[in-house]
Short mmCIF file of C-alpha atoms in Angstrom, two decimals:
data_model
loop_
_atom_site.label_atom_id
_atom_site.label_comp_id
_atom_site.label_asym_id
_atom_site.label_seq_id
_atom_site.Cartn_x
_atom_site.Cartn_y
_atom_site.Cartn_z
CA UNK A 9 34.73 -177.13 115.61
CA UNK A 10 35.24 -173.43 115.83
CA UNK A 11 37.27 -171.06 113.65
CA UNK A 12 40.09 -170.94 116.20
CA UNK A 13 40.71 -174.69 115.92
CA UNK A 14 40.67 -174.63 112.09
CA UNK A 15 43.11 -171.72 112.15
CA UNK A 16 45.39 -173.61 114.55
CA UNK A 17 45.43 -176.57 112.16
CA UNK A 18 46.27 -174.27 109.27
CA UNK A 19 49.08 -172.59 111.22
CA UNK A 20 50.52 -175.94 112.30
CA UNK A 21 50.73 -177.39 108.82
CA UNK A 22 51.35 -174.23 106.80
CA UNK A 23 53.43 -171.83 108.89
CA UNK A 24 55.05 -174.39 111.20
CA UNK A 25 55.83 -176.88 108.42
CA UNK A 26 55.28 -175.90 104.79
CA UNK A 27 56.98 -172.51 105.06
CA UNK A 28 60.23 -174.13 106.18
CA UNK A 29 63.00 -175.25 103.87
CA UNK A 30 63.01 -178.84 105.13
CA UNK A 31 59.25 -179.32 105.28
CA UNK A 32 57.62 -182.74 105.11
CA UNK A 33 54.76 -183.45 102.72
CA UNK A 34 51.39 -183.49 104.44
CA UNK A 35 48.55 -184.14 102.01
CA UNK A 36 44.98 -183.20 102.89
CA UNK A 37 41.45 -182.96 101.52
CA UNK A 38 38.15 -181.64 102.81
CA UNK A 39 34.54 -182.58 102.44
CA UNK A 40 32.15 -179.65 102.67
CA UNK A 41 28.71 -179.88 104.25
CA UNK A 42 27.20 -179.67 100.76
CA UNK A 43 28.88 -183.02 99.95
CA UNK A 44 31.77 -181.79 97.79
CA UNK A 45 34.96 -183.80 98.41
CA UNK A 46 38.04 -182.09 97.04
CA UNK A 47 41.04 -183.91 95.59
CA UNK A 48 44.10 -184.67 97.71
CA UNK A 49 46.24 -181.55 97.99
CA UNK A 50 49.78 -181.02 99.24
CA UNK A 51 49.75 -177.24 99.49
CA UNK A 52 48.33 -175.96 102.77
CA UNK A 53 48.04 -172.42 101.45
CA UNK A 54 45.03 -173.71 99.49
CA UNK A 55 43.48 -174.82 102.79
CA UNK A 56 43.73 -171.58 104.71
CA UNK A 57 44.94 -168.66 102.60
CA UNK A 58 41.93 -168.45 100.33
CA UNK A 59 38.80 -166.85 101.72
CA UNK A 60 37.66 -169.82 103.75
CA UNK A 61 34.29 -170.44 105.31
CA UNK A 62 35.40 -172.76 108.08
CA UNK A 63 31.78 -173.46 108.99
CA UNK A 64 31.32 -175.20 105.63
CA UNK A 65 33.84 -177.98 106.44
CA UNK A 66 32.23 -181.30 107.32
CA UNK A 67 35.63 -182.90 107.78
CA UNK A 68 39.32 -182.58 106.99
CA UNK A 69 41.36 -185.66 106.17
CA UNK A 70 45.14 -185.84 106.42
CA UNK A 71 47.14 -188.64 104.84
CA UNK A 72 49.56 -190.24 107.29
CA UNK A 73 52.89 -191.47 105.98
CA UNK A 74 55.98 -192.88 107.64
CA UNK A 75 57.63 -189.46 107.28
CA UNK A 76 54.80 -187.28 108.61
CA UNK A 77 52.80 -189.45 111.03
CA UNK A 78 54.54 -188.46 114.28
CA UNK A 79 54.52 -184.76 113.39
CA UNK A 80 50.86 -184.71 112.30
CA UNK A 81 49.58 -186.59 115.33
CA UNK A 82 51.67 -184.51 117.75
CA UNK A 83 50.23 -181.29 116.28
CA UNK A 84 46.64 -182.56 116.29
CA UNK A 85 46.95 -183.78 119.89
CA UNK A 86 48.25 -180.39 120.98
CA UNK A 87 45.39 -178.61 119.21
CA UNK A 88 42.91 -181.10 120.74
CA UNK A 89 40.58 -181.86 117.84
CA UNK A 90 37.75 -184.37 117.40
CA UNK A 91 38.57 -187.14 114.98
CA UNK A 92 39.68 -190.64 114.24
CA UNK A 93 42.51 -192.53 112.59
CA UNK A 94 41.75 -195.29 110.10
CA UNK A 95 43.86 -196.84 107.34
CA UNK A 96 46.63 -194.20 107.58
CA UNK A 97 44.17 -191.33 107.27
CA UNK A 98 43.27 -189.05 110.12
CA UNK A 99 39.83 -187.43 109.87
CA UNK A 100 39.09 -184.23 111.82
CA UNK A 101 35.40 -183.47 112.10
CA UNK A 102 33.74 -180.10 111.95
CA UNK A 103 30.31 -181.14 113.23
CA UNK A 104 30.28 -184.80 114.26
CA UNK A 105 29.78 -184.98 118.02
CA UNK A 106 29.87 -188.70 118.75
CA UNK A 107 33.63 -189.04 118.21
CA UNK A 108 36.63 -188.93 120.54
CA UNK A 109 39.47 -186.47 120.33
CA UNK A 110 42.71 -187.46 118.60
CA UNK A 111 44.98 -188.96 121.25
#
């Protein structure tokens, strides 16, 4: 994926959700291409506000809950990102090419 798509994800879940008074919790984690898998995080500012090397992200996972599932999937469909949904976790890939887009 390119930087524009990662930035769109960040804007959707930080500016469009977390910065609002009535925001819903959307937990995430990333795995970097060097193999490091971070812990689950609920603060999207940690995803995009730090100096981020988007090209280092192998994948981003977002935990789907009853409260956030419709919102998360609607945003990801509108951004048009490659990924898959399994066991209430959506995985968005940075480099994997043999995967469909979230629909």
